[in-house]
mmCIF file of C-alpha atoms in Angstrom:
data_model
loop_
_atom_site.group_PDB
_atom_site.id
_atom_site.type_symbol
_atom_site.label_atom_id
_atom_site.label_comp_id
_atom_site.label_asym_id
_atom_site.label_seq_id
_atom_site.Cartn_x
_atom_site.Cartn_y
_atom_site.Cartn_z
ATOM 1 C CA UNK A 19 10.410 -9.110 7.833
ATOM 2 C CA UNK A 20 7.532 -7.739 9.837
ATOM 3 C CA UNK A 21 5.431 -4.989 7.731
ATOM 4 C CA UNK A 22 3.706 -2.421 9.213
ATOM 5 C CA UNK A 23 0.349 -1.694 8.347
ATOM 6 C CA UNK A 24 -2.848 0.504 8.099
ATOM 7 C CA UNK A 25 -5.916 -0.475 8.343
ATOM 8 C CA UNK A 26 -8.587 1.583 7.272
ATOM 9 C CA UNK A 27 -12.126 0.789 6.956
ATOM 10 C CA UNK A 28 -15.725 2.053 8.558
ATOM 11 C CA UNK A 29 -16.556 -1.015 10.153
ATOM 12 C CA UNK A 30 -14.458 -0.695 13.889
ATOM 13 C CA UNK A 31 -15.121 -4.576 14.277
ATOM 14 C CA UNK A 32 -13.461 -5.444 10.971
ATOM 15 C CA UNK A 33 -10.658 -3.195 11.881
ATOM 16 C CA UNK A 34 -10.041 -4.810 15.104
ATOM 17 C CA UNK A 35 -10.347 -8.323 13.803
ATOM 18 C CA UNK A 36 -7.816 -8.216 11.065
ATOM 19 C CA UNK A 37 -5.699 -6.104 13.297
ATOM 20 C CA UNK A 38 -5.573 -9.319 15.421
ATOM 21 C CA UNK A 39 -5.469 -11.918 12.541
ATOM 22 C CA UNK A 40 -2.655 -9.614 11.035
ATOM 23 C CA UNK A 41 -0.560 -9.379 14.437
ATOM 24 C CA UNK A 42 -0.712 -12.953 14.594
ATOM 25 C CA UNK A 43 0.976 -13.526 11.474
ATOM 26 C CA UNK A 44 3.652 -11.213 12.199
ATOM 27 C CA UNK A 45 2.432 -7.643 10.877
ATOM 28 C CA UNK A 46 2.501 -4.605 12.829
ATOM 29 C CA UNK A 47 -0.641 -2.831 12.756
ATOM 30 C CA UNK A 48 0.624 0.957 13.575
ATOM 31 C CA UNK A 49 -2.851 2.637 12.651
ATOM 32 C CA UNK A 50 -6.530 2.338 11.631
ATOM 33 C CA UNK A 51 -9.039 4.736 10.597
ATOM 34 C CA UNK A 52 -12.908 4.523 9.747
ATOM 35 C CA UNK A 53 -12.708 6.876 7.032
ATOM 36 C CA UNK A 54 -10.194 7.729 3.617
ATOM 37 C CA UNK A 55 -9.326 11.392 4.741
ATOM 38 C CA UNK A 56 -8.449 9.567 8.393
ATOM 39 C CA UNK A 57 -6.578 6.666 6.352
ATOM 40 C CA UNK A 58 -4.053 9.450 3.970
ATOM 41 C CA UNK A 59 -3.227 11.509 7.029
ATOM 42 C CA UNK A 60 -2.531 8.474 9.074
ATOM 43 C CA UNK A 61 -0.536 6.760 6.509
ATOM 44 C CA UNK A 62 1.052 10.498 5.855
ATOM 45 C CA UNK A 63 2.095 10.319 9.600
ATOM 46 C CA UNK A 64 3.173 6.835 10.355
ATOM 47 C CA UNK A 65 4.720 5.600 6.476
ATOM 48 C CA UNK A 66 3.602 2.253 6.915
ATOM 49 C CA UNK A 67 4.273 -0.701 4.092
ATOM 50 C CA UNK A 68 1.384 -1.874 3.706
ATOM 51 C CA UNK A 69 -2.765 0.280 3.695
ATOM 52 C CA UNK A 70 -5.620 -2.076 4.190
ATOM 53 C CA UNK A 71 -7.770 0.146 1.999
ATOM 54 C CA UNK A 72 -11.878 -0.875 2.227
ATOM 55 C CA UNK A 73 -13.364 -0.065 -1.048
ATOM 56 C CA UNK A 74 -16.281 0.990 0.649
ATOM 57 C CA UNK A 75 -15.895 4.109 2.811
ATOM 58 C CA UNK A 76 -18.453 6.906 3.953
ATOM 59 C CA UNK A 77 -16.466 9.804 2.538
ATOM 60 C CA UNK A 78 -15.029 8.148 -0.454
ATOM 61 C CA UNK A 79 -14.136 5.306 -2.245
ATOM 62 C CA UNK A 80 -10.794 3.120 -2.210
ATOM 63 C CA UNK A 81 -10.582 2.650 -5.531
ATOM 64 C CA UNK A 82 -10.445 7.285 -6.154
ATOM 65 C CA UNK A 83 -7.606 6.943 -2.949
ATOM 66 C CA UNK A 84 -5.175 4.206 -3.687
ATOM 67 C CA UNK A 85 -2.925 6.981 -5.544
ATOM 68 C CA UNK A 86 -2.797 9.452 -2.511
ATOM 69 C CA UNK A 87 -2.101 6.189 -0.688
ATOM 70 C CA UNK A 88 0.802 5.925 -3.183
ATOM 71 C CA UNK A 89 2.336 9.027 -2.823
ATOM 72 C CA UNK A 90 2.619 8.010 1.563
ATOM 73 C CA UNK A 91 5.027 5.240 0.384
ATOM 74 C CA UNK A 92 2.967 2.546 1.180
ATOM 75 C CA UNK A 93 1.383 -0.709 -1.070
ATOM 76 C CA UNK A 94 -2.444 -0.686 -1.060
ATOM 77 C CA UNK A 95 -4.371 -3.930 -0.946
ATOM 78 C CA UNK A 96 -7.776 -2.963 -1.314
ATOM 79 C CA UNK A 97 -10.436 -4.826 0.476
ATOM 80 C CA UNK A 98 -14.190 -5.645 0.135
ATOM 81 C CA UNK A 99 -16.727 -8.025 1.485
ATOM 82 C CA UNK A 100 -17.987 -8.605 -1.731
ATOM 83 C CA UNK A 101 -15.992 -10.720 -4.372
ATOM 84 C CA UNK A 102 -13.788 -8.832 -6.967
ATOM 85 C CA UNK A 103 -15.337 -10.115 -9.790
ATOM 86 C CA UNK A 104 -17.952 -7.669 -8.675
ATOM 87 C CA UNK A 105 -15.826 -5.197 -9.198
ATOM 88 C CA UNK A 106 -14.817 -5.636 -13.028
ATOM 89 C CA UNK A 107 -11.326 -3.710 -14.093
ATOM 90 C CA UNK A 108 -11.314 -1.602 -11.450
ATOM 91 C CA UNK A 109 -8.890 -3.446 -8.976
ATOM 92 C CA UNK A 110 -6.442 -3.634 -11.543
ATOM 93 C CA UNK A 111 -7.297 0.229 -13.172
ATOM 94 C CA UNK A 112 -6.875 1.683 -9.389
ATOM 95 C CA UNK A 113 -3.025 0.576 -9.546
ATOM 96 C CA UNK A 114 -3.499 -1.246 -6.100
ATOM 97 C CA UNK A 115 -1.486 -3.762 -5.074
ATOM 98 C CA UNK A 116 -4.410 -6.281 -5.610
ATOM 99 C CA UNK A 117 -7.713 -7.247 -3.308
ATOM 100 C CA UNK A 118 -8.447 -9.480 -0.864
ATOM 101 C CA UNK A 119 -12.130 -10.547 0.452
ATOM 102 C CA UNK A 120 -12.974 -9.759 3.868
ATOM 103 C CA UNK A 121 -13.332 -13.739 4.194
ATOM 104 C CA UNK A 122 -10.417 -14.727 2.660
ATOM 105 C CA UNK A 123 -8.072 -12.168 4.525
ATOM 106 C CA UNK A 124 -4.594 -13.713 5.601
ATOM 107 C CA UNK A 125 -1.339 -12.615 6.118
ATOM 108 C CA UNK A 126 -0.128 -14.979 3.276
ATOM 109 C CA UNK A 127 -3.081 -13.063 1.314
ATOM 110 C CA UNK A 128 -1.162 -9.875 1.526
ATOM 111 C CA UNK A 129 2.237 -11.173 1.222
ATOM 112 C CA UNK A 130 1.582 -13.055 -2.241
ATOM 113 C CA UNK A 131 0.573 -9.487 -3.432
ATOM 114 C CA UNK A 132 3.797 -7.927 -2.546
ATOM 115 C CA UNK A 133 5.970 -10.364 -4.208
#
């Protein structure tokens, strides 16, 4: 099955490597957007499976939008470069799918979380 995705994150480099990475391993990549307010309408429009949420984003942070993220239909992995232990409860208190690492980002990665 090939899942479609959203990517959204500030960083237009990160967005267009893991857009790559993820086409390779068989995801769609319908959408990206550099900020959260970008990210909901986009995921609004296209309904994709799967956000790529960074927790770090100028007008917000992932952690306050995985639940309007929800109500689009899709599964939110959140993403950080920074390790989730940094992070504490929150990962699992947001109700996201899980986190990946920047670094460690695979399509495997996100698969594993939506088993």
């Amino acid at each position: 099955m090939c899942l479609r995705v959203v990517i959204v994150d500030d960083h237009a480099r990160f967005r267009a490597q893991a857009a790559e990475l993820l086409a390779l391993e068989r995801f769609t990549v319908v959408g990206d957007a550099e900020t959260g307010a970008g990210g909901i309408e986009l995921s609004r429009r296209l309904t994709p499976d799967v956000v790529l949420l960074d927790i770090g984003l100028p007008d917000g942070n992932g952690f306050d939008l995985v639940g309007a993220m929800h109500e689009t239909g899709a599964a939110v992995v959140l993403t950080s470069s920074r390790s989730v232990r940094d992070y504490g409860t929150r990962v699992s208190d947001s109700g996201a799918e899980g986190f990946i690492s920047k670094a460690e980002l695979s399509g495997e990665a996100i698969r594993s979380l939506l088993r």
